[in-house]
Amino acid sequence: MSRLTSYRDIKKMVLDRIQSGAWPPGALIPRETELATEFGCARATINRALRELAQAGILERRRKAGTRVSMTPVRKATLDIPLIRQEVEESGATHRHRLLICKMSVPPAHIAARMGLPLERTALHVQTLHMADSAPYCLEDRWINPRVAPEALSADFATLSANEWLVQNIPISAGEIAFLAENASAADAEILNAAPGAALFVVERLTRIAQEAVTHVRIAYRPGYRMTTGI
Amino acid sequence: MSRLTSYRDIKKMVLDRIQSGAWPPGALIPRETELATEFGCARATINRALRELAQAGILERRRKAGTRVSMTPVRKATLDIPLIRQEVEESGATHRHRLLICKMSVPPAHIAARMGLPLERTALHVQTLHMADSAPYCLEDRWINPRVAPEALSADFATLSANEWLVQNIPISAGEIAFLAENASAADAEILNAAPGAALFVVERLTRIAQEAVTHVRIAYRPGYRMTTGI
DNA sequence: CAAGATAATATGTGCAGACATAATAACCAT
DNA sequence: ATGGTTATTATGTCTGCACATATTATCTTG
């Protein structure tokens, strides 16, 4: 007989009470010690279950005030940002990429500003077209701060994609990510084999290491792309 | 003197070793018992720290095999899906909404299919324009399964938005969410005061309660909208 | 009655120990 | 060598306990 009261079971049972309406949004639920008695387990087990539900945005907890069901339950979605290679290969297609640009040049002002680079300062510009089988999949347009990643200048992005190279050569860091929609420019359209003006799903990512921008990347997906996740 | 070895401190120190390059991507890190000895704390504390880092996608753990630094570190982004009212008000603007449509009708085939409704079966159609101050902010197009939420038929969506009503009246549930880009249709453009064909950022959400679809909502944001988060 | 001090309390976190489980490594028989 | 069995081991999780911390509730005092 397996253990009856894992924290997973507690999570399920609590979720069930919420979904059944027994504990409606806003309701205060019993305290940890009471639940521990009721379910016949340690308080630590209850704590872990409730903590994870709180992390998921389903519960809200405050010391002394207790735990209540969130009024705005569907609040957090966790997106996986896969390597493009993986994403393509998981769809069953073959991933290839073509290096379109790889040279030092002066980034557009808005990108320089976002990266905190002085105007007119050159950076490494790498543009890569990713393909699923023989169809364009997405266009990766990347600027790399040469001060932070000087080794990148001599890397061979034709064999290993810039993204994969960075992941393997630059330590983990913080940053911001944005999702937006843009009309395809003439150049985008040509490269992605799309109609000019087509709505493209765009992901922009700025990566920093200790305050300093390492790389700014804009990935524009082919028309029709959907980024999905469960909630 | 405060406690020196909280699980937060462990997380920081581990992260630091990763970011400093001491533990590069792919590296196997010491086992929990060793780290516990080194940091002078209980294994449970190490476990919690490493577990949370693994949840964040920074570490990968497998029984017996040990813990290693992820090869693909920036993998998960947690998006907050705020209530539109909150989102607008946090930007400093005043939120208003206008009920454009609220009646039973037959949903388009692709939506009926996604909701698992029989063809030609009517559902409650609610279309709401959300505004920040006096500018259009986003267009919410929602279909509600009357079998699951019959009370919705008599709700007054003019005062409380459909989203807020549902959150407060339907128990928490599972579902899927998708992010995509679409060219504005003539109708979209007119309502959102955008150019026809403008690229719109669209969020589609399907909410289920025990397998059965409750509601399908498509939210099309005004041109220029960016959904952002840290990573 | 109001403002500030004090007590009460629910969650937050740490520890030591135990057993469970998955996956590798070692071993053995063929 | 090879395939299957067994031992080993790192993480996964639970328990029971203790103390920390943030709030709320209460009590005191002017």
Coordinates of C-alpha atoms (C1' of nucleotides) in Angstrom, one line a residue:
Chain A
M1 CA 0.0 0.0 0.0
S2 CA 1.5 3.3 -1.0
R3 CA 1.6 6.3 1.3
L4 CA -1.8 7.9 1.3
T5 CA -0.9 11.5 2.1
S6 CA 1.7 12.8 -0.1
Y7 CA 1.8 16.6 -0.7
R8 CA 0.5 15.8 -4.2
D9 CA -2.6 14.2 -2.8
I10 CA -3.1 17.2 -0.6
K11 CA -2.8 19.5 -3.6
K12 CA -5.3 17.4 -5.5
M13 CA -7.8 17.4 -2.6
V14 CA -7.4 21.1 -2.0
L15 CA -7.8 21.9 -5.7
D16 CA -10.8 19.6 -5.8
R17 CA -12.5 21.5 -3.0
I18 CA -11.8 24.8 -4.8
Q19 CA -13.1 23.5 -8.1
S20 CA -16.1 22.0 -6.6
G21 CA -17.0 25.3 -5.1
A22 CA -16.7 24.2 -1.5
W23 CA -14.0 26.8 -1.1
P24 CA -15.1 29.7 -3.4
P25 CA -12.8 32.5 -4.5
G26 CA -11.9 34.7 -1.6
A27 CA -12.8 32.1 1.1
L28 CA -10.5 31.5 4.0
I29 CA -9.5 27.9 4.2
P30 CA -8.6 26.0 7.4
R31 CA -5.2 26.5 9.0
E32 CA -2.3 24.2 8.3
T33 CA -2.6 22.4 11.7
E34 CA -6.3 21.7 11.2
L35 CA -5.7 20.3 7.7
A36 CA -2.8 18.3 9.0
T37 CA -5.1 16.7 11.6
E38 CA -7.9 16.2 9.0
F39 CA -5.7 14.6 6.5
G40 CA -3.6 12.7 9.0
C41 CA -0.2 14.0 8.0
A42 CA 2.5 16.4 9.2
R43 CA 2.1 20.1 9.0
A44 CA 5.1 20.3 6.8
T45 CA 3.3 18.3 4.2
I46 CA 0.3 20.6 4.2
N47 CA 2.7 23.5 4.1
R48 CA 4.4 22.3 0.9
A49 CA 1.1 21.6 -0.8
L50 CA -0.3 25.0 0.0
R51 CA 2.9 26.8 -0.7
E52 CA 3.0 25.3 -4.2
L53 CA -0.6 26.2 -4.8
A54 CA 0.2 29.7 -3.7
Q55 CA 3.1 29.8 -6.1
A56 CA 0.7 28.8 -8.9
G57 CA -1.5 31.8 -8.0
I58 CA -4.3 29.7 -6.8
L59 CA -4.0 30.5 -3.1
E60 CA -2.9 33.6 -1.3
R61 CA -1.2 33.3 2.0
R62 CA -0.3 35.8 4.7
R63 CA 1.2 35.1 8.1
K64 CA -1.3 35.3 10.8
A65 CA -4.0 36.2 8.4
G66 CA -4.3 32.7 7.0
T67 CA -4.7 31.2 3.6
R68 CA -7.5 32.1 1.2
V69 CA -8.5 31.2 -2.3
S70 CA -7.4 33.7 -4.8
M71 CA -10.0 36.0 -6.2
T72 CA -8.2 36.1 -9.6
P73 CA -7.2 32.5 -10.0
V74 CA -5.9 32.1 -13.6
R75 CA -3.1 34.5 -13.2
K76 CA 0.2 32.8 -14.1
A77 CA 1.2 31.0 -17.1
T78 CA 4.6 29.4 -17.3
L79 CA 6.0 29.4 -20.8
D80 CA 8.8 27.2 -21.9
I81 CA 11.2 29.0 -24.1
P82 CA 12.8 26.2 -25.9
L83 CA 15.8 26.3 -28.1
I84 CA 14.6 26.7 -31.6
R85 CA 16.3 23.5 -32.7
Q86 CA 14.4 21.5 -30.1
E87 CA 11.1 23.2 -30.9
V88 CA 11.5 22.4 -34.5
E89 CA 12.6 18.9 -34.0
E90 CA 9.8 18.2 -31.5
S91 CA 7.3 19.0 -34.3
G92 CA 8.8 16.2 -36.3
A93 CA 10.6 18.4 -38.8
T94 CA 14.3 18.7 -39.5
H95 CA 16.0 21.8 -38.2
R96 CA 18.5 23.7 -40.3
H97 CA 19.7 27.2 -40.1
R98 CA 21.3 29.7 -42.4
L99 CA 23.6 32.4 -41.3
L100 CA 22.5 35.5 -43.2
I101 CA 24.6 38.2 -41.5
C102 CA 27.6 38.0 -39.1
K103 CA 29.6 41.1 -38.8
M104 CA 30.4 44.1 -36.6
S105 CA 28.2 47.0 -37.2
V106 CA 26.3 49.9 -35.5
P107 CA 23.0 48.8 -34.0
P108 CA 19.8 50.8 -34.5
A109 CA 19.4 53.5 -31.9
H110 CA 16.5 51.8 -30.0
I111 CA 18.5 48.6 -29.6
A112 CA 21.7 50.4 -28.5
A113 CA 19.6 52.2 -26.0
R114 CA 18.0 49.1 -24.7
M115 CA 21.4 47.4 -24.4
G116 CA 22.9 50.5 -22.8
L117 CA 25.6 50.8 -25.5
P118 CA 27.0 54.2 -26.4
L119 CA 25.6 55.5 -29.7
E120 CA 27.7 54.7 -32.7
R121 CA 29.5 51.9 -30.9
T122 CA 29.7 48.8 -33.0
A123 CA 28.4 45.4 -31.8
L124 CA 28.4 41.9 -33.3
H125 CA 25.3 41.5 -35.5
V126 CA 24.2 38.0 -36.2
Q127 CA 21.1 37.2 -38.3
T128 CA 20.0 33.6 -38.7
L129 CA 17.1 32.1 -40.5
H130 CA 15.8 28.9 -38.9
M131 CA 14.0 26.4 -41.0
A132 CA 11.8 23.5 -40.4
D133 CA 12.4 21.1 -43.2
S134 CA 12.7 23.5 -46.1
A135 CA 10.2 26.1 -44.9
P136 CA 11.3 29.2 -43.0
Y137 CA 10.4 28.9 -39.4
C138 CA 11.7 32.0 -37.7
L139 CA 14.2 34.8 -38.2
E140 CA 16.6 35.5 -35.4
D141 CA 18.2 38.9 -35.3
R142 CA 20.8 39.2 -32.6
W143 CA 23.2 41.8 -31.3
I144 CA 26.0 40.8 -29.0
N145 CA 28.0 43.1 -26.8
P146 CA 31.6 42.5 -27.7
R147 CA 32.8 43.9 -24.4
V148 CA 31.0 41.1 -22.5
A149 CA 31.4 38.3 -24.9
P150 CA 34.6 38.9 -26.9
E151 CA 35.0 35.2 -27.7
A152 CA 31.9 35.5 -29.8
L153 CA 33.8 37.4 -32.4
S154 CA 35.7 34.3 -33.4
A155 CA 32.9 31.8 -33.0
D156 CA 31.7 29.9 -36.0
F157 CA 27.9 30.5 -36.0
A158 CA 27.5 28.7 -39.3
T159 CA 27.8 25.3 -37.6
L160 CA 26.4 26.1 -34.1
S161 CA 23.6 28.6 -33.9
A162 CA 24.3 31.8 -32.0
N163 CA 21.8 31.0 -29.4
E164 CA 23.2 27.6 -28.7
W165 CA 26.8 29.0 -28.7
L166 CA 25.8 31.7 -26.1
V167 CA 24.0 29.2 -23.9
Q168 CA 27.0 27.0 -23.8
N169 CA 29.6 29.7 -23.4
I170 CA 28.0 32.5 -21.3
P171 CA 27.0 31.8 -17.7
I172 CA 23.3 32.0 -16.8
S173 CA 22.0 35.5 -16.3
A174 CA 19.0 37.6 -15.8
G175 CA 17.1 39.6 -18.4
E176 CA 13.7 40.6 -19.7
I177 CA 11.5 39.0 -22.4
A178 CA 8.7 40.6 -24.3
F179 CA 6.1 39.2 -26.7
L180 CA 4.5 41.3 -29.3
A181 CA 3.1 41.4 -32.8
E182 CA 4.6 43.3 -35.7
N183 CA 3.8 43.7 -39.4
A184 CA 6.4 42.0 -41.5
S185 CA 8.7 44.5 -43.1
A186 CA 9.6 44.0 -46.8
A187 CA 12.9 42.4 -45.7
D188 CA 11.2 40.2 -43.1
A189 CA 8.6 39.1 -45.6
E190 CA 11.2 38.2 -48.2
I191 CA 13.2 36.2 -45.8
L192 CA 10.3 34.4 -44.1
N193 CA 8.5 33.9 -47.4
A194 CA 5.5 35.7 -46.2
A195 CA 3.3 38.5 -47.5
P196 CA 4.6 42.0 -46.7
G197 CA 2.6 43.4 -43.7
A198 CA 1.7 39.9 -42.5
A199 CA 1.3 39.8 -38.7
L200 CA 4.4 38.2 -37.1
F201 CA 4.7 36.9 -33.6
V202 CA 7.8 38.4 -32.2
V203 CA 9.8 37.5 -29.1
E204 CA 12.4 40.0 -27.9
R205 CA 14.9 39.1 -25.2
L206 CA 17.5 41.1 -23.5
T207 CA 20.0 39.2 -21.5
R208 CA 22.2 40.7 -18.8
I209 CA 25.1 39.5 -16.8
A210 CA 25.7 41.6 -13.7
Q211 CA 23.8 44.7 -15.0
E212 CA 25.6 44.7 -18.4
A213 CA 23.7 43.7 -21.5
V214 CA 25.1 40.6 -23.2
T215 CA 22.8 40.2 -26.1
H216 CA 19.6 41.5 -27.5
V217 CA 17.6 39.1 -29.7
R218 CA 14.5 39.5 -31.7
I219 CA 12.9 36.4 -33.1
A220 CA 10.2 36.8 -35.6
Y221 CA 8.1 33.7 -36.3
R222 CA 6.5 32.7 -39.5
P223 CA 2.9 33.7 -39.9
G224 CA 0.5 31.4 -38.1
Y225 CA 2.9 30.6 -35.3
R226 CA 1.2 30.1 -31.9
M227 CA 3.0 29.9 -28.6
T228 CA 0.9 27.7 -26.3
T229 CA 0.9 26.4 -22.8
G230 CA -1.5 25.0 -20.2
I231 CA -2.7 27.0 -17.3
Chain B
M1 CA 23.0 37.6 14.2
S2 CA 20.5 36.2 11.8
R3 CA 20.6 32.7 10.6
L4 CA 23.3 32.3 8.0
T5 CA 22.1 29.3 6.0
S6 CA 18.5 29.9 4.8
Y7 CA 17.5 28.1 1.6
R8 CA 17.5 31.6 0.0
D9 CA 21.2 32.0 0.8
I10 CA 21.9 28.6 -0.6
K11 CA 20.1 29.5 -3.8
K12 CA 22.1 32.7 -4.1
M13 CA 25.4 30.9 -3.5
V14 CA 24.6 28.2 -6.0
L15 CA 23.4 30.8 -8.6
D16 CA 26.6 32.7 -8.0
R17 CA 28.7 29.7 -8.7
I18 CA 26.8 29.1 -11.9
Q19 CA 27.0 32.7 -13.0
S20 CA 30.7 33.0 -12.2
G21 CA 31.4 30.0 -14.4
A22 CA 32.6 27.8 -11.6
W23 CA 29.8 25.4 -12.5
P24 CA 29.4 25.7 -16.2
P25 CA 26.3 24.5 -18.1
G26 CA 26.2 20.7 -18.1
A27 CA 28.4 20.4 -15.0
L28 CA 27.5 17.9 -12.3
I29 CA 27.3 19.7 -9.0
P30 CA 28.1 18.1 -5.6
R31 CA 25.4 16.0 -4.0
E32 CA 23.1 17.3 -1.4
T33 CA 24.9 15.7 1.5
E34 CA 28.2 17.3 0.5
L35 CA 26.6 20.7 0.1
A36 CA 24.9 20.4 3.4
T37 CA 28.3 19.7 5.1
E38 CA 30.0 22.5 3.2
F39 CA 27.3 25.1 4.0
G40 CA 26.7 23.7 7.5
C41 CA 23.0 23.1 7.2
A42 CA 20.5 20.3 6.9
R43 CA 20.1 18.4 3.7
A44 CA 16.4 19.4 3.6
T45 CA 17.6 23.0 3.3
I46 CA 19.9 22.2 0.4
N47 CA 17.1 20.2 -1.1
R48 CA 14.6 23.0 -1.1
A49 CA 17.1 25.4 -2.6
L50 CA 18.1 23.0 -5.4
R51 CA 14.5 22.0 -6.0
E52 CA 13.4 25.6 -6.5
L53 CA 16.3 26.2 -8.9
A54 CA 15.3 23.2 -10.8
Q55 CA 11.8 24.4 -11.0
A56 CA 13.1 27.6 -12.5
G57 CA 14.9 25.6 -15.2
I58 CA 18.4 26.4 -14.0
L59 CA 19.2 23.0 -12.7
E60 CA 18.3 19.5 -13.8
R61 CA 17.9 16.8 -11.3
R62 CA 17.5 13.0 -11.6
R63 CA 17.6 10.4 -8.9
K64 CA 20.8 8.7 -8.6
A65 CA 22.3 10.6 -11.5
G66 CA 22.7 13.8 -9.5
T67 CA 22.1 17.4 -10.2
R68 CA 23.6 19.3 -13.1
V69 CA 23.5 22.8 -14.4
S70 CA 21.0 23.1 -17.3
M71 CA 22.4 23.2 -20.8
T72 CA 19.5 25.4 -21.8
P73 CA 19.2 27.8 -18.8
V74 CA 16.7 30.5 -19.9
R75 CA 13.9 28.2 -20.5
K76 CA 10.9 29.2 -18.4
A77 CA 9.2 32.5 -18.3
T78 CA 6.3 33.1 -15.9
L79 CA 3.7 35.4 -17.3
D80 CA 1.2 37.1 -15.1
I81 CA -2.1 37.2 -16.8
P82 CA -3.7 40.1 -15.0
L83 CA -7.3 41.1 -15.1
I84 CA -7.5 43.7 -17.8
R85 CA -8.9 46.2 -15.3
Q86 CA -5.9 45.8 -13.1
E87 CA -3.5 46.0 -16.1
V88 CA -5.0 49.2 -17.3
E89 CA -5.2 50.8 -13.9
E90 CA -1.6 49.9 -13.0
S91 CA -0.5 51.8 -16.1
G92 CA -2.1 54.9 -14.5
A93 CA -5.1 55.1 -16.8
T94 CA -8.7 54.8 -16.1
H95 CA -10.4 51.5 -17.1
R96 CA -13.8 51.5 -18.8
H97 CA -15.4 48.9 -20.9
R98 CA -18.2 48.9 -23.4
L99 CA -20.4 45.9 -24.0
L100 CA -20.7 45.5 -27.8
I101 CA -22.4 42.2 -28.1
C102 CA -24.2 40.0 -25.6
K103 CA -26.5 37.4 -27.1
M104 CA -26.9 33.8 -27.9
S105 CA -25.7 32.8 -31.3
V106 CA -23.9 30.1 -33.2
P107 CA -20.1 30.3 -32.8
P108 CA -17.8 29.9 -35.8
A109 CA -16.9 26.3 -36.6
H110 CA -13.3 26.5 -35.3
I111 CA -14.4 27.8 -32.0
A112 CA -17.2 25.3 -31.6
A113 CA -14.7 22.6 -32.4
R114 CA -12.2 23.8 -29.9
M115 CA -14.9 24.1 -27.2
G116 CA -16.2 20.6 -28.1
L117 CA -19.7 22.0 -28.9
P118 CA -21.9 20.3 -31.4
L119 CA -22.2 22.3 -34.6
E120 CA -25.1 24.7 -34.9
R121 CA -25.5 24.7 -31.1
T122 CA -25.8 28.2 -29.8
A123 CA -23.7 29.7 -27.0
L124 CA -23.5 33.0 -25.3
H125 CA -21.5 35.5 -27.2
V126 CA -20.0 38.4 -25.3
Q127 CA -17.9 41.0 -26.9
T128 CA -16.4 43.8 -24.8
L129 CA -14.2 46.7 -25.7
H130 CA -11.8 47.6 -22.9
M131 CA -10.5 51.2 -22.8
A132 CA -7.6 52.9 -21.1
D133 CA -8.8 56.5 -20.5
S134 CA -10.6 57.1 -23.8
A135 CA -8.4 55.0 -26.1
P136 CA -9.2 51.4 -27.1
Y137 CA -7.0 49.0 -25.2
C138 CA -8.2 45.6 -26.2
L139 CA -11.1 43.7 -27.7
E140 CA -12.4 40.8 -25.8
D141 CA -14.4 38.2 -27.7
R142 CA -15.9 35.5 -25.6
W143 CA -18.1 32.5 -26.0
I144 CA -19.6 30.9 -22.9
N145 CA -20.9 27.4 -22.8
P146 CA -24.5 27.7 -21.5
R147 CA -24.6 24.1 -20.3
V148 CA -21.8 24.8 -17.8
A149 CA -22.5 28.3 -16.8
P150 CA -26.3 28.8 -17.2
E151 CA -26.2 31.7 -14.6
A152 CA -24.2 33.7 -17.1
L153 CA -27.3 34.1 -19.3
S154 CA -28.8 36.4 -16.7
A155 CA -25.7 38.2 -15.6
D156 CA -25.3 41.9 -16.3
F157 CA -22.0 42.2 -18.2
A158 CA -22.5 45.9 -18.7
T159 CA -21.5 46.6 -15.1
L160 CA -19.1 43.8 -14.3
S161 CA -16.9 42.6 -17.2
A162 CA -17.5 39.0 -18.4
N163 CA -14.0 38.0 -17.3
E164 CA -14.5 39.3 -13.8
W165 CA -17.9 37.8 -13.5
L166 CA -16.6 34.4 -14.5
V167 CA -13.7 34.6 -12.2
Q168 CA -16.0 35.3 -9.3
N169 CA -18.7 32.8 -10.2
I170 CA -17.0 29.8 -11.8
P171 CA -14.6 27.7 -9.7
I172 CA -11.0 27.5 -10.7
S173 CA -10.3 25.2 -13.6
A174 CA -7.7 24.1 -16.1
G175 CA -7.2 25.1 -19.6
E176 CA -4.9 26.2 -22.4
I177 CA -3.6 29.6 -23.4
A178 CA -2.0 30.6 -26.7
F179 CA -0.2 33.7 -27.8
L180 CA -0.2 34.7 -31.4
A181 CA -0.2 37.5 -33.9
E182 CA -3.0 38.3 -36.3
N183 CA -3.7 41.0 -38.9
A184 CA -6.6 43.2 -37.8
S185 CA -9.8 42.4 -39.7
A186 CA -11.8 45.3 -40.9
A187 CA -14.1 44.9 -37.9
D188 CA -11.2 44.7 -35.4
A189 CA -9.5 47.7 -36.9
E190 CA -12.7 49.8 -36.7
I191 CA -13.3 48.9 -33.1
L192 CA -9.7 49.2 -32.0
N193 CA -9.2 52.4 -34.0
A194 CA -6.3 50.8 -35.8
A195 CA -5.3 50.5 -39.5
P196 CA -6.8 47.5 -41.2
G197 CA -4.2 44.7 -41.4
A198 CA -2.3 46.1 -38.4
A199 CA -0.5 43.4 -36.5
L200 CA -2.4 42.6 -33.3
F201 CA -1.1 40.7 -30.3
V202 CA -3.7 38.1 -29.5
V203 CA -4.2 35.9 -26.5
E204 CA -6.6 33.0 -26.8
R205 CA -7.7 31.1 -23.7
L206 CA -9.8 28.0 -23.4
T207 CA -11.0 27.2 -19.9
R208 CA -12.3 23.9 -18.9
I209 CA -14.0 22.5 -15.8
A210 CA -13.7 18.7 -15.6
Q211 CA -13.1 18.2 -19.3
E212 CA -15.9 20.4 -20.4
A213 CA -15.2 23.8 -22.0
V214 CA -16.6 26.7 -20.0
T215 CA -15.4 29.6 -22.1
H216 CA -13.3 30.5 -25.0
V217 CA -11.9 34.0 -25.1
R218 CA -9.9 35.8 -27.7
I219 CA -8.3 39.1 -26.6
A220 CA -6.9 41.3 -29.3
Y221 CA -4.7 44.1 -28.0
R222 CA -4.2 47.5 -29.6
P223 CA -1.3 47.8 -32.0
G224 CA 2.0 48.3 -30.1
Y225 CA 1.1 46.3 -27.1
R226 CA 3.9 44.3 -25.5
M227 CA 3.5 41.6 -22.9
T228 CA 6.7 41.5 -20.9
T229 CA 8.3 39.7 -18.0
G230 CA 11.6 39.0 -16.4
I231 CA 13.5 35.8 -16.8
Chain C
dC1 C1' -11.7 57.3 23.1
dA2 C1' -7.4 57.2 20.8
dA3 C1' -2.6 55.8 20.6
dG4 C1' 0.8 52.9 21.8
dA5 C1' 2.5 48.7 24.0
dT6 C1' 1.7 43.8 24.4
dA7 C1' 0.0 39.2 23.6
dA8 C1' -1.7 35.8 20.5
dT9 C1' -1.4 33.2 16.3
dA10 C1' -0.9 31.5 11.4
dT11 C1' 2.5 30.9 8.3
dG12 C1' 7.7 30.6 7.3
dT13 C1' 11.6 28.1 7.9
dG14 C1' 15.2 25.1 9.8
dC15 C1' 16.9 20.4 11.6
dA16 C1' 17.7 15.5 12.2
dG17 C1' 16.3 11.2 11.0
dA18 C1' 13.9 7.7 8.3
dC19 C1' 12.3 5.4 4.4
dA20 C1' 10.8 5.5 -0.8
dT21 C1' 12.1 5.4 -5.5
dA22 C1' 14.4 5.7 -9.7
dA23 C1' 18.3 5.0 -12.1
dT24 C1' 22.9 3.7 -12.5
dA25 C1' 26.7 0.5 -11.6
dA26 C1' 28.3 -3.9 -10.6
dC27 C1' 27.8 -8.6 -11.0
dC28 C1' 26.7 -13.0 -12.8
dA29 C1' 25.4 -16.5 -15.8
dT30 C1' 25.1 -17.8 -20.4
Chain D
dA1 C1' 30.8 -10.1 -25.0
dT2 C1' 25.8 -10.0 -23.7
dG3 C1' 21.6 -9.9 -21.4
dG4 C1' 19.4 -10.0 -17.2
dT5 C1' 19.6 -9.6 -12.0
dT6 C1' 21.0 -7.4 -7.9
dA7 C1' 23.3 -3.9 -5.1
dT8 C1' 24.2 0.8 -4.6
dT9 C1' 23.2 5.5 -4.3
dA10 C1' 21.4 10.4 -5.1
dT11 C1' 17.4 12.5 -4.9
dG12 C1' 12.3 12.6 -3.3
dT13 C1' 9.4 12.9 0.5
dC14 C1' 7.4 12.5 5.2
dT15 C1' 7.6 13.2 10.2
dG16 C1' 7.9 15.7 14.5
dC17 C1' 9.7 19.2 16.6
dA18 C1' 11.5 24.0 17.4
dC19 C1' 11.8 28.6 16.7
dA20 C1' 11.3 33.0 13.6
dT21 C1' 8.4 36.5 11.8
dA22 C1' 4.6 39.1 10.4
dT23 C1' 0.2 40.5 11.5
dT24 C1' -3.9 40.8 14.0
dA25 C1' -6.2 41.3 18.3
dT26 C1' -6.2 42.8 22.8
dC27 C1' -5.0 45.3 26.6
dT28 C1' -3.2 49.4 28.8
dT29 C1' -2.8 54.1 29.6
dG30 C1' -3.1 59.0 29.0

